[in-house]
Amino acid sequence: MEKLKCVVPERLKRRVEESHIDDLPSLSSSLLQLFLSLPQIHQLISELAAEPSTQAGLCGKNEGAALDLKQKGNQCYSSGDHSQALRCYSQLQALRLAPIDAHHTGKNLVATLYLNRASLFHKMGLPMESLRDCSRALEISPCYPKVWYRRGKVNATLGNYEDSVHDLSVAKDMEPSIGGKKQIERELDMLARHHEKTTAKPASQKSVEIPDVPSEIKLQCVKTPDKGRGMVSQFDIPQASLIHAEEPYAVVILKHCRETHCHYCLNELPADTIPCISCSLPLYCSQHCQVQAGGPIHIPDTMVGSNFKPTLECIPEHKHECQGVHWPAILPSDVVLAGRVVVKTMEQKGQFTDVPNLSETLGLCESYSKMSPESKLELHIYSIVLLFCLHHSFSSELSINGDSASQIVILLSQIRVNSIAVVRMRSNTNDSYDQQDWFQNFSFGEAEAASSVEQVRVGQALYKAASLFNHSCLPNIHAYFMSRTLLLRTTEFVSGGCALELSYGPQVGQWDCKDRLRFLEEEYFFRCWCCGCSEVNESDLVISGFCCVNPNCSGVVLDNLVANCEKQKPNVPETISNKSHLQVHELKDIDIKKVAQISLDQTQSSFHVDSGYCLKCGSYCNFASRSKEVKKAWTDFRRLQDSIASKDTCSTNLPDALRSLGLLRSILHAYNKGIAEAEDILAKAFCFIGDFEPARDHCKASIEILEKLYGPNHIAIGYELAKLASIQLALGDCTAVYKINRLSAIFSTYYGPHAGIIFPYLLVLERERSRIIQ
């Protein structure tokens, strides 16, 4: 990228810097003409889009490498190194590299690899994974007696008597050797005798939850003076209502999740992953996802089994990338996503000569004119590179011209501000938590670890309808995902005609106002005027505030950066100022007058902010000395965190951290988020050493502060309550029931019936609640 930027002459760079959306066709034509004359661009395209047969093949199939990995996997299996054997068959790409039509010792190589992995899974006590691999092998090579035999053995393990008898009988009929047939006959006799003594139980399979259908809620797209288009409801909407469910127009997995999550549904990969049949890049969790992403699988008729019936419900999103080419693996995720949008739109329109007008198709807002010159130039270069790559994918049918390149530039700018990060909730829950006595026996911070949740970005997607919902730092709807499906649910009662708004990033209580504004301006190119950013609220005042030097005053003292941001809040543009838009916003159950002197009249407030002075009594605070003390105190907490992370004894660091907590409480405001974080670190440290009573007290203290910042019913409070309930259960404290009731209500508001799927540990806590009540 940097080399290509350097070859652009200054006159063209100036045109890019000064360009607007109407200038794009001519500007794209000039840049395209320049790059067509450069050997660097042709070298780059040859590396990104050349056929795998002409090079090493980053994403191509490689029979020799697959055979080498198969041999290593077999050796590891024989020596008992099952984890390494699985790596050779799956993660180290034996299955990913093996061509579908390759044969070794008279057998299809892919079918043999599935059989070997099935045998490994059976040995490892994973019969369902083994069964699926056997079926995959038979779909490719239905006349493979060893696979029928293995599937018969696995079905026997699962208690599927009739299926086991069928598979073993087929294996006996196909087995060429007399000794092999007699061995299978003995297996059938043993199976029959065992079946007479026991009642076969069907294999238990986890049911897949299907998202509940949105209520009959009529949503309407309206234009607003401050935010442009937005969504409102024509009628009142109750709290926790599912108002919208949508499949993505296009989606792509992020690079760091390629080895851990399915490239189609974006769920975590099981042990029995399935590779793409034509290239070595994607991994899928099932054959359904494999077919949906790449299209029907074309296997020679002589290899196809009678049960092989692929179905296709959508336009294959990976098909144009599935030629062993490099560019889907190398280009940034948003550029690959743009390629998928272009191809899907051309498929829908049935024309492949030019990139269609994507703005008309998608109806998304663009951000090109607001971008920096550097970002604009990057979009132009990536649009030309992507156009060349797509031209290669469609066998030169797609024209390379300025109009097509300009459409891709607009699309990339739309993706920057309209794409949604698909996330998964990652927690440390495991099967051991199902044991009834777990809470009486755990130690070393398992309570905190079990209930801690991390939000992980796994994909990037475009949702056409969802892009119409505007942002607020105090949102009234919550977004979450079931597979690729985006679901929006109200978190509070919403009156008819009120805007339905979700959060694009950090919310009130998570970051202070100045940091939220900077994030939104840098990432989405707009200045937020939501009520959280245009009205004074206690959370933004105290989240990073200092306490007053007067010990009897509950007022807050702001530093210069925060004070300057708060001063801007009363300066609301006239276009969005109205009677219902008061300039002081009070969070639920919070009295802002406790921390700042606010005088209100009937229409608006007067609010005076001076950095370094208490907002309630006016006392002066010396920031320089206090900031140094805070920084020194946090050194002790970082040291304590390092001890916990490295699983070293933290008893020696606890006294210093406790003293530093007292220091922080004497300097920072009582509701400063830093104190909540310090209390949480101490709770984790006491859990780590098995001292749960002080852990409970520090956890409670942290939650009390967070409730002031977020409000009492925010999802962030739900996760903290899960920690507290875990500690209470470990202490045998029956009041944990009330905490579990409360967190269950919060999770139901945000996730509805999917709460236990999003946060499995909730089900563990609810089972404990039922046990206590009984």
C-alpha positions in Angstrom: 0.0 0.0 0.0 2.7 2.5 1.0 4.7 1.8 -2.3 1.6 2.4 -4.3 0.8 5.7 -2.5 4.3 6.9 -3.2 3.9 6.6 -7.0 0.9 8.8 -7.0 2.0 12.3 -8.2 1.3 15.3 -6.0 -1.2 16.8 -8.5 -3.4 13.7 -8.2 -3.0 13.6 -4.4 -4.3 17.2 -4.3 -7.3 16.2 -6.4 -7.9 13.3 -4.0 -7.7 15.7 -1.0 -10.1 18.2 -2.5 -12.5 15.6 -4.0 -16.2 15.2 -3.3 -18.6 12.4 -4.2 -19.4 14.0 -7.6 -15.7 14.1 -8.6 -15.2 10.3 -8.2 -15.8 9.0 -11.8 -13.2 11.4 -13.4 -10.8 11.0 -10.4 -11.1 7.2 -10.5 -10.4 7.2 -14.2 -7.3 9.3 -13.8 -5.9 7.1 -11.0 -6.8 3.9 -13.0 -5.0 5.2 -16.0 -2.0 5.9 -13.9 -1.9 2.5 -12.3 -2.4 0.7 -15.6 0.9 2.1 -16.7 2.8 0.9 -13.6 4.5 -2.4 -13.5 4.1 -2.4 -9.7 0.3 -2.8 -9.9 0.5 -5.6 -12.5 3.0 -7.4 -10.2 0.7 -7.0 -7.2 -2.3 -8.3 -9.1 -0.4 -11.3 -10.4 0.5 -12.2 -6.8 -3.0 -11.6 -5.5 -5.1 -13.1 -8.3 -2.9 -15.6 -10.2 -4.0 -19.2 -10.5 -2.5 -21.4 -7.8 -0.8 -23.6 -10.4 1.5 -20.7 -11.3 2.8 -20.2 -7.8 3.2 -21.8 -4.4 -0.5 -21.3 -3.7 -1.3 -19.7 -0.4 -4.9 -20.8 -0.6 -4.7 -23.6 -3.2 -4.9 -27.3 -2.7 -1.6 -29.3 -2.3 -1.8 -33.1 -2.5 1.8 -33.7 -1.6 1.6 -31.5 1.6 -1.7 -33.2 2.5 -0.1 -36.7 2.2 2.8 -35.6 4.4 0.5 -34.3 7.1 -1.6 -37.5 6.9 1.4 -39.6 7.5 2.5 -37.4 10.5 -1.1 -37.7 11.9 -1.1 -41.5 11.5 2.3 -41.7 13.4 1.0 -39.5 16.2 -2.2 -41.6 16.4 -0.2 -44.8 16.7 2.0 -43.3 19.4 -1.0 -42.0 21.5 -0.4 -38.3 20.8 -4.0 -37.7 20.0 -4.0 -33.9 20.2 -1.1 -33.6 17.7 -2.8 -36.2 15.4 -5.8 -34.0 15.4 -3.7 -31.0 14.5 -2.2 -32.8 11.6 -5.6 -34.0 10.2 -7.4 -30.7 10.9 -5.6 -27.5 12.1 -2.4 -28.2 10.2 -4.4 -28.5 7.0 -4.3 -32.1 5.8 -8.0 -31.9 5.1 -7.8 -28.3 4.0 -5.0 -29.1 1.5 -6.3 -32.4 0.1 -7.9 -32.0 -3.4 -11.3 -33.7 -3.6 -10.3 -35.8 -6.6 -7.0 -37.0 -5.1 -6.4 -40.7 -4.5 -3.9 -42.6 -2.5 -3.5 -46.4 -2.3 -6.7 -46.8 -4.3 -8.8 -44.7 -2.0 -10.1 -41.1 -2.1 -7.6 -39.0 0.0 -10.3 -36.7 1.5 -12.5 -39.7 2.5 -9.5 -41.4 4.0 -8.6 -38.3 6.1 -12.2 -38.1 7.3 -12.0 -41.8 8.2 -8.7 -41.4 10.1 -10.1 -38.4 12.0 -13.3 -40.3 12.8 -11.2 -43.1 14.3 -9.3 -40.5 16.3 -12.5 -38.9 17.6 -13.9 -42.4 18.6 -10.7 -43.0 20.5 -10.9 -39.6 22.2 -14.5 -40.2 23.4 -16.2 -37.9 20.9 -18.7 -40.2 19.2 -20.9 -37.6 17.6 -17.9 -35.9 15.9 -16.8 -39.4 14.8 -20.2 -40.2 13.4 -20.4 -37.0 11.3 -16.9 -37.6 9.9 -17.9 -41.1 8.9 -21.0 -39.8 7.1 -18.8 -37.2 5.3 -16.4 -39.9 4.1 -19.3 -42.0 2.8 -20.8 -39.1 0.9 -17.5 -38.9 -1.1 -16.7 -42.6 -1.2 -19.8 -44.8 -0.6 -18.0 -48.0 -1.4 -15.4 -47.7 1.4 -15.9 -50.8 3.7 -13.7 -49.4 6.5 -15.9 -46.3 6.8 -19.0 -48.4 7.1 -17.3 -50.5 9.7 -16.2 -47.5 11.7 -19.6 -45.9 11.5 -21.2 -49.1 12.7 -18.9 -49.2 15.7 -19.7 -45.5 16.5 -23.4 -46.1 16.3 -23.0 -49.0 18.7 -21.2 -46.6 21.1 -24.1 -44.2 20.8 -26.7 -46.9 21.4 -28.1 -46.7 17.9 -28.7 -50.5 17.5 -30.5 -50.6 14.2 -28.1 -48.1 12.5 -25.1 -50.1 13.9 -26.4 -53.4 12.5 -27.1 -51.8 9.1 -23.6 -50.2 8.8 -21.8 -53.4 10.0 -23.8 -55.5 7.6 -22.9 -53.2 4.7 -19.3 -53.3 5.7 -19.4 -57.2 5.8 -20.9 -57.3 2.3 -18.2 -55.0 0.9 -15.3 -56.5 2.8 -13.1 -58.4 0.2 -11.2 -60.7 2.7 -12.7 -63.8 4.4 -11.0 -63.0 7.6 -12.5 -59.5 7.6 -16.0 -60.8 7.0 -15.7 -63.2 9.9 -14.4 -60.4 12.2 -17.5 -58.3 11.4 -19.8 -61.3 11.9 -18.4 -61.7 15.4 -19.0 -57.9 16.0 -22.6 -58.4 14.9 -23.1 -61.3 17.3 -21.7 -59.4 20.2 -23.9 -56.4 19.4 -27.0 -58.6 19.3 -26.2 -60.2 22.7 -25.5 -56.8 24.2 -28.8 -55.4 22.8 -30.8 -58.2 24.5 -29.5 -57.2 27.9 -29.8 -53.4 27.6 -32.3 -51.0 26.1 -30.8 -48.9 23.5 -30.9 -45.2 24.2 -31.0 -42.7 21.4 -28.1 -40.3 21.1 -28.8 -37.0 22.9 -28.3 -34.1 20.6 -28.5 -30.4 21.6 -31.4 -28.7 20.1 -30.8 -25.5 18.2 -32.7 -22.5 19.5 -34.5 -20.6 16.8 -34.8 -16.8 17.5 -38.3 -15.7 18.5 -40.2 -13.9 15.8 -40.4 -10.0 16.2 -43.7 -8.9 17.5 -46.2 -7.2 15.2 -44.5 -3.8 15.7 -44.8 -1.3 12.9 -41.6 0.6 12.5 -41.2 3.7 10.3 -38.2 5.4 8.7 -38.4 9.1 9.3 -36.1 12.1 8.7 -34.9 14.1 11.6 -33.2 17.5 11.6 -30.2 16.4 13.6 -29.6 12.8 12.6 -31.1 12.4 9.1 -32.9 9.1 8.6 -33.9 7.2 11.7 -36.4 4.5 12.9 -39.4 5.1 15.1 -42.4 3.0 16.2 -45.9 4.2 15.4 -47.1 2.7 18.7 -45.9 2.1 22.3 -43.4 -0.7 22.6 -43.0 -2.7 25.9 -39.7 -3.3 27.4 -37.7 -6.4 26.2 -39.7 -6.6 22.9 -37.9 -8.0 19.9 -38.4 -5.3 17.3 -36.2 -6.5 14.4 -34.4 -9.6 13.1 -32.3 -9.5 10.0 -29.9 -11.6 8.0 -26.8 -9.8 6.6 -26.7 -8.6 3.0 -23.0 -9.6 3.2 -20.7 -10.7 5.9 -17.0 -11.7 6.3 -15.1 -13.3 9.1 -12.3 -11.3 10.7 -8.7 -12.5 10.1 -7.9 -13.3 13.8 -10.9 -15.7 14.0 -10.3 -17.7 10.8 -8.9 -20.7 12.8 -11.5 -20.6 15.6 -14.9 -19.7 14.1 -17.0 -20.9 11.2 -16.5 -18.8 8.1 -20.2 -18.8 7.3 -22.3 -18.8 10.6 -19.4 -17.3 12.7 -20.0 -19.7 15.5 -17.1 -21.4 17.3 -15.7 -24.3 15.3 -16.2 -27.8 16.6 -13.4 -30.4 16.6 -14.7 -31.9 13.4 -14.2 -28.9 11.2 -14.9 -29.0 7.4 -12.7 -27.2 4.9 -13.7 -25.6 1.6 -13.8 -28.2 -1.1 -11.9 -26.0 -3.6 -9.4 -23.9 -1.6 -7.6 -24.1 1.7 -8.8 -20.8 3.3 -12.2 -21.3 5.0 -13.2 -23.7 7.7 -16.8 -24.6 8.4 -18.7 -26.1 11.4 -21.0 -28.2 9.2 -21.7 -29.2 5.6 -24.7 -26.9 5.6 -22.4 -23.9 6.2 -19.9 -25.2 3.6 -22.6 -25.4 0.9 -24.2 -22.1 1.8 -20.9 -20.3 1.6 -19.4 -21.9 -1.5 -22.4 -23.3 -3.4 -23.2 -26.9 -4.4 -20.3 -29.2 -4.2 -19.3 -30.7 -7.5 -17.9 -34.2 -7.1 -17.5 -36.7 -9.9 -20.6 -38.9 -10.2 -18.6 -42.0 -9.5 -17.7 -40.6 -6.0 -21.1 -39.4 -4.9 -23.2 -41.4 -2.4 -26.9 -41.7 -2.4 -27.3 -39.5 0.7 -25.4 -36.6 -0.8 -28.0 -33.9 -1.5 -26.6 -30.5 -1.0 -29.1 -27.7 -0.8 -28.6 -24.0 -1.5 -30.7 -21.2 0.0 -28.7 -18.1 -0.9 -26.2 -16.7 -3.3 -22.8 -18.3 -2.4 -20.7 -15.6 -0.9 -17.3 -17.4 -1.1 -17.7 -18.9 -4.6 -15.9 -16.0 -6.4 -13.0 -16.2 -3.9 -12.8 -20.0 -4.1 -10.1 -20.4 -6.8 -7.0 -20.8 -4.7 -6.2 -17.0 -5.2 -4.5 -15.0 -2.6 -6.5 -11.8 -2.3 -9.3 -13.0 0.0 -6.6 -13.9 2.6 -4.4 -10.8 2.2 -6.7 -7.8 1.6 -8.3 -6.1 4.6 -11.6 -7.5 5.8 -13.6 -4.5 4.7 -12.2 -4.8 1.2 -13.1 -8.5 1.0 -16.6 -7.6 2.3 -16.9 -5.0 -0.4 -16.1 -7.7 -3.0 -18.9 -9.9 -1.6 -21.3 -7.0 -1.8 -20.4 -6.2 -5.4 -20.6 -9.9 -6.5 -24.0 -10.4 -4.7 -25.4 -7.3 -6.3 -24.3 -8.4 -9.8 -25.7 -11.9 -9.3 -29.0 -10.4 -8.3 -29.1 -8.1 -11.3 -27.8 -10.8 -13.6 -25.1 -8.6 -15.2 -21.4 -8.9 -14.8 -19.9 -6.3 -17.2 -19.9 -3.3 -14.8 -20.2 -2.7 -11.1 -23.8 -1.5 -10.6 -24.9 1.6 -8.7 -24.6 0.3 -5.2 -26.0 3.4 -3.5 -29.4 2.7 -5.2 -29.3 -1.0 -4.2 -28.1 -0.6 -0.6 -29.5 2.8 0.3 -26.6 3.5 2.7 -25.1 6.8 3.6 -21.5 7.5 2.6 -18.7 9.2 4.4 -16.2 9.9 1.6 -16.3 13.7 1.8 -15.6 13.7 5.5 -12.5 11.4 5.3 -8.9 12.5 5.6 -6.8 12.8 2.4 -4.8 9.7 3.5 -8.0 7.6 3.9 -9.4 8.8 0.6 -6.3 7.7 -1.3 -6.4 4.3 0.4 -10.0 3.8 -0.7 -9.0 4.6 -4.3 -6.1 2.2 -4.3 -8.1 -0.6 -2.7 -10.9 0.0 -5.1 -8.6 -0.5 -8.1 -6.9 -3.5 -6.6 -10.3 -5.1 -5.8 -11.6 -4.3 -9.3 -8.7 -6.2 -10.9 -9.2 -9.2 -8.6 -12.9 -9.4 -9.4 -12.1 -9.0 -13.1 -9.9 -12.1 -12.8 -12.7 -14.0 -10.9 -15.2 -13.4 -13.7 -12.8 -14.5 -16.5 -12.3 -10.9 -17.8 -16.1 -10.3 -18.2 -16.1 -7.5 -15.7 -14.9 -4.2 -17.2 -12.1 -2.2 -15.6 -13.1 1.5 -15.9 -13.4 4.6 -13.8 -17.1 4.3 -13.2 -16.8 0.8 -11.7 -13.8 1.9 -9.6 -15.7 4.9 -8.3 -18.7 2.7 -7.2 -16.3 0.6 -5.2 -14.8 3.7 -3.6 -18.3 4.8 -2.5 -19.1 1.3 -1.2 -15.9 1.2 0.9 -16.8 4.6 2.4 -20.3 3.2 3.2 -18.8 0.1 4.8 -16.7 2.3 7.1 -19.7 3.9 8.7 -22.5 1.4 8.1 -21.0 -2.1 8.7 -21.7 -3.7 12.0 -19.2 -5.8 14.0 -20.6 -9.3 14.6 -19.7 -10.3 18.2 -19.7 -13.4 20.3 -19.7 -13.5 24.1 -16.8 -15.5 25.3 -16.9 -16.8 28.9 -15.0 -19.4 30.9 -18.0 -21.6 31.6 -17.3 -25.3 31.3 -19.1 -28.6 31.9 -17.7 -28.9 35.5 -20.1 -26.2 36.6 -23.0 -28.6 36.2 -21.9 -30.4 39.2 -24.2 -29.7 42.2 -21.4 -29.3 44.7 -19.2 -27.1 42.5 -19.9 -23.9 44.5 -18.9 -25.6 47.7 -15.5 -26.8 46.4 -14.1 -24.2 44.1 -11.3 -21.7 44.9 -8.6 -19.6 43.2 -10.9 -17.1 41.7 -13.2 -19.6 39.8 -16.2 -17.5 40.8 -14.9 -14.5 39.0 -13.5 -16.5 36.1 -16.7 -18.4 35.6 -18.9 -15.3 35.4 -16.5 -13.0 33.5 -17.5 -12.4 29.9 -15.6 -10.9 27.0 -17.2 -9.5 23.9 -15.2 -10.7 20.9 -15.5 -9.3 17.4 -15.6 -12.2 14.9 -17.1 -10.7 11.8 -18.0 -7.6 9.8 -21.4 -7.4 8.1 -23.8 -5.1 6.3 -27.4 -5.1 7.5 -29.5 -2.9 5.2 -32.5 -2.3 7.4 -30.5 -2.1 10.7 -28.3 0.6 9.2 -31.3 2.9 9.5 -31.3 2.8 13.3 -29.4 5.9 14.7 -26.9 6.1 17.6 -27.4 7.2 21.1 -24.9 7.0 24.0 -28.1 6.3 26.1 -29.7 3.7 23.8 -33.2 2.3 24.2 -32.5 -0.8 22.1 -29.8 -3.5 22.3 -28.2 -5.5 19.5 -27.0 -9.1 19.7 -26.5 -12.0 17.3 -27.7 -15.6 16.9 -25.3 -17.0 14.3 -25.4 -14.4 11.6 -28.8 -13.1 12.5 -28.9 -9.6 14.0 -31.6 -9.1 16.7 -32.7 -5.8 18.2 -34.6 -5.7 21.5 -35.9 -2.8 23.5 -34.3 -2.3 26.9 -37.0 0.1 28.2 -40.5 1.1 27.4 -40.6 3.2 24.2 -43.5 5.5 23.5 -45.0 5.7 20.1 -43.2 8.2 17.9 -39.9 8.1 19.9 -36.7 7.3 18.1 -35.4 3.8 18.4 -31.6 4.1 18.9 -28.8 1.7 19.6 -25.2 2.3 20.6 -22.4 2.3 17.9 -19.7 2.3 20.6 -19.1 3.1 24.2 -22.1 4.3 26.2 -22.7 6.6 29.2 -21.1 4.9 32.2 -18.5 3.1 30.1 -16.5 6.2 28.9 -16.7 9.8 29.7 -18.3 12.3 27.2 -15.1 13.6 25.7 -13.8 10.1 24.9 -17.1 9.0 23.4 -17.3 12.1 21.2 -13.7 11.6 19.9 -14.4 7.9 19.1 -17.6 8.7 17.2 -16.0 11.5 15.2 -13.0 9.4 14.3 -14.9 6.2 13.5 -18.2 7.5 12.2 -17.5 11.1 11.2 -20.3 12.8 13.2 -20.6 14.9 16.3 -23.0 13.1 18.7 -25.9 15.3 20.0 -27.8 12.5 21.8 -29.1 13.3 25.2 -26.1 11.7 26.8 -23.7 14.1 25.0 -25.8 17.3 24.9 -27.3 17.2 28.4 -25.4 17.3 31.7 -25.6 14.0 33.5 -24.1 12.8 36.7 -22.3 9.8 35.1 -20.2 12.0 32.9 -19.4 14.4 35.7 -18.2 11.8 38.2 -16.8 8.9 36.1 -13.3 10.4 36.1 -13.9 13.2 38.7 -12.0 14.1 41.9 -13.6 14.6 45.3 -13.9 17.9 47.0 -11.2 18.9 49.5 -14.0 19.7 51.9 -14.7 16.3 53.6 -18.4 17.3 54.3 -19.1 18.1 50.6 -20.3 15.5 48.0 -19.4 17.7 45.1 -17.1 16.7 42.2 -14.0 18.4 40.8 -13.2 18.1 37.1 -9.9 18.3 35.2 -9.5 20.8 32.4 -10.4 18.3 29.5 -13.6 17.1 31.1 -14.6 20.5 32.2 -14.2 21.9 28.6 -16.3 19.1 27.2 -19.1 19.7 29.8 -19.1 23.4 29.0 -20.0 22.6 25.4 -23.2 20.7 26.4 -25.5 23.8 26.8 -24.4 25.0 23.3 -26.9 22.7 21.5 -27.5 23.7 17.8 -30.8 25.4 17.3 -31.8 22.7 14.8 -32.0 20.1 17.6 -33.1 22.3 20.5 -36.7 21.9 21.5 -38.8 22.0 24.6 -38.5 18.3 25.3 -34.7 18.4 25.0 -33.8 19.7 28.5 -30.1 20.3 29.0 -29.8 18.4 32.3 -30.4 14.7 32.0 -30.8 12.7 35.2 -30.2 9.0 35.2 -32.7 6.8 36.9 -32.4 6.9 40.8 -29.7 9.5 40.6 -29.9 13.1 42.0 -27.4 15.2 40.0 -27.7 18.0 42.6 -25.7 15.9 45.0 -22.5 16.4 43.0 -23.0 19.8 41.3 -25.0 23.0 42.0 -27.6 23.1 39.3 -30.3 25.7 39.1 -33.3 24.8 36.9 -36.0 27.0 35.6 -39.0 25.9 33.5 -37.2 25.5 30.2 -33.5 24.9 30.8 -30.7 24.9 33.2 -27.8 27.2 34.0 -24.6 25.2 34.6 -21.2 26.7 35.5 -18.1 24.6 35.1 -14.6 25.6 36.1 -11.8 23.0 36.2 -10.1 22.6 39.5 -13.1 23.9 41.5 -15.8 21.9 43.2 -19.0 22.1 41.2 -21.1 22.2 44.4 -19.3 24.4 47.0 -16.6 26.0 44.9 -13.5 24.8 46.8 -10.2 24.7 44.9 -8.4 21.4 44.3 -4.7 21.1 43.5 -4.7 18.6 40.6 -0.9 18.3 40.1 -0.2 16.7 43.5 -3.4 14.6 43.5 -2.8 13.2 40.1 0.7 12.0 41.1 -0.8 10.2 44.2 -3.4 8.5 42.0 -0.8 7.3 39.5 1.4 5.9 42.4 -1.6 4.1 43.9 -2.4 2.4 40.7 1.1 0.9 40.6 0.1 -1.3 43.5 -3.1 -2.5 41.7 -1.2 -3.2 38.5 1.3 -5.3 40.5 -1.6 -7.2 42.1 -3.2 -7.8 38.7 0.1 -9.2 37.4 0.3 -11.6 40.4 -3.2 -12.9 39.7 -2.5 -13.2 35.9 0.7 -15.2 36.5 -1.1 -17.3 39.2 1.5 -16.2 41.8 0.7 -15.7 45.4 -0.8 -12.3 45.8 -1.0 -12.2 49.6 2.1 -10.1 49.8 0.6 -7.5 47.4 -2.8 -7.3 49.0 -1.9 -5.0 52.0 -0.3 -2.4 49.6 -3.4 -2.5 47.4 -5.7 -2.1 50.3 -3.8 1.0 51.5 -3.9 2.4 47.9 -7.7 1.8 47.8 -8.0 4.1 50.9 -5.8 6.7 49.1 -7.9 6.5 46.0 -11.1 7.0 48.0 -9.6 10.1 49.6 -8.7 11.7 46.3 -11.2 10.5 43.7 -14.9 11.1 43.8 -16.9 8.4 45.4 -18.5 7.4 42.1 -15.2 7.6 40.1 -15.0 4.4 37.9 -11.4 4.0 38.9 -12.5 3.1 42.4 -14.9 0.5 41.0 -12.1 -1.1 39.0 -9.9 -1.1 42.1 -12.6 -2.8 44.2 -13.1 -5.4 41.4 -9.4 -6.2 41.3 -9.4 -6.7 45.1 -12.5 -8.9 44.9 -10.7 -11.1 42.3 -7.5 -11.2 44.4 -9.5 -12.4 47.5 -11.3 -15.0 45.4 -7.9 -16.1 44.2 -6.7 -16.9 47.7 -10.0 -18.4 48.7 -11.1 -15.6 51.1 -14.6 -15.0 50.0 -16.0 -12.7 52.6 -13.8 -9.7 51.8 -14.2 -10.7 48.1 -18.0 -10.3 48.5 -17.6 -7.0 50.2 -15.3 -5.5 47.5 -17.6 -6.9 44.8 -20.6 -5.2 46.4 -18.7 -1.9 46.6 -17.8 -2.0 42.9 -21.4 -2.7 41.9 -22.6 0.2 44.0 -20.5 2.6 42.0 -21.3 1.1 38.6 -25.0 1.3 39.3 -24.5 5.1 39.7 -22.7 5.3 36.4 -24.8 3.0 34.2 -28.1 2.9 36.0 -29.3 -0.1 38.0 -30.7 -2.2 35.2 -27.9 -2.0 32.6 -26.5 -5.2 31.2 -23.1 -4.3 32.6 -24.7 -4.6 36.1 -26.0 -8.0 35.2 -22.5 -9.4 34.5 -21.3 -7.9 37.8 -24.2 -9.4 39.7 -23.2 -12.8 38.3 -19.8 -12.5 40.0 -21.4 -11.4 43.3 -24.0 -14.3 43.2 -21.2 -16.8 42.6 -19.2 -15.6 45.6 -22.3 -15.6 47.8 -23.1 -19.2 46.7 -19.5 -20.2 47.6 -20.2 -18.8 51.1 -23.5 -20.6 51.4 -25.2 -17.2 51.5 -28.9 -17.7 50.6 -29.4 -14.1 49.7 -27.7 -15.0 46.4 -31.2 -15.9 45.3 -32.2 -12.2 45.2 -29.1 -11.4 43.1 -29.8 -14.2 40.7 -33.5 -13.1 40.4 -32.3 -9.6 39.5 -29.6 -10.6 37.0 -32.1 -13.0 35.3 -34.5 -10.1 34.9 -31.7 -7.9 33.4 -30.6 -10.6 31.0 -34.2 -11.3 29.9 -34.6 -7.7 29.1 -31.5 -7.6 26.9 -31.6 -11.1 25.4 -35.1 -12.4 25.9 -35.3 -16.2 25.6 -31.7 -16.4 24.2 -30.1 -15.2 27.5 -29.0 -18.7 28.5 -27.4 -19.2 25.0 -25.6 -15.9 25.1 -24.4 -16.4 28.7 -24.5 -20.1 29.6 -23.4 -19.5 33.2 -26.8 -17.9 33.8 -28.3 -21.4 33.6 -25.9 -22.7 36.2 -26.8 -19.9 38.6 -30.6 -20.4 38.0 -30.2 -24.1 38.8 -28.5 -23.2 42.1 -31.3 -20.8 42.8 -33.9 -23.6 42.3 -31.9 -25.9 44.5 -31.8 -23.3 47.4 -35.5 -22.5 47.1 -36.5 -26.2 47.2 
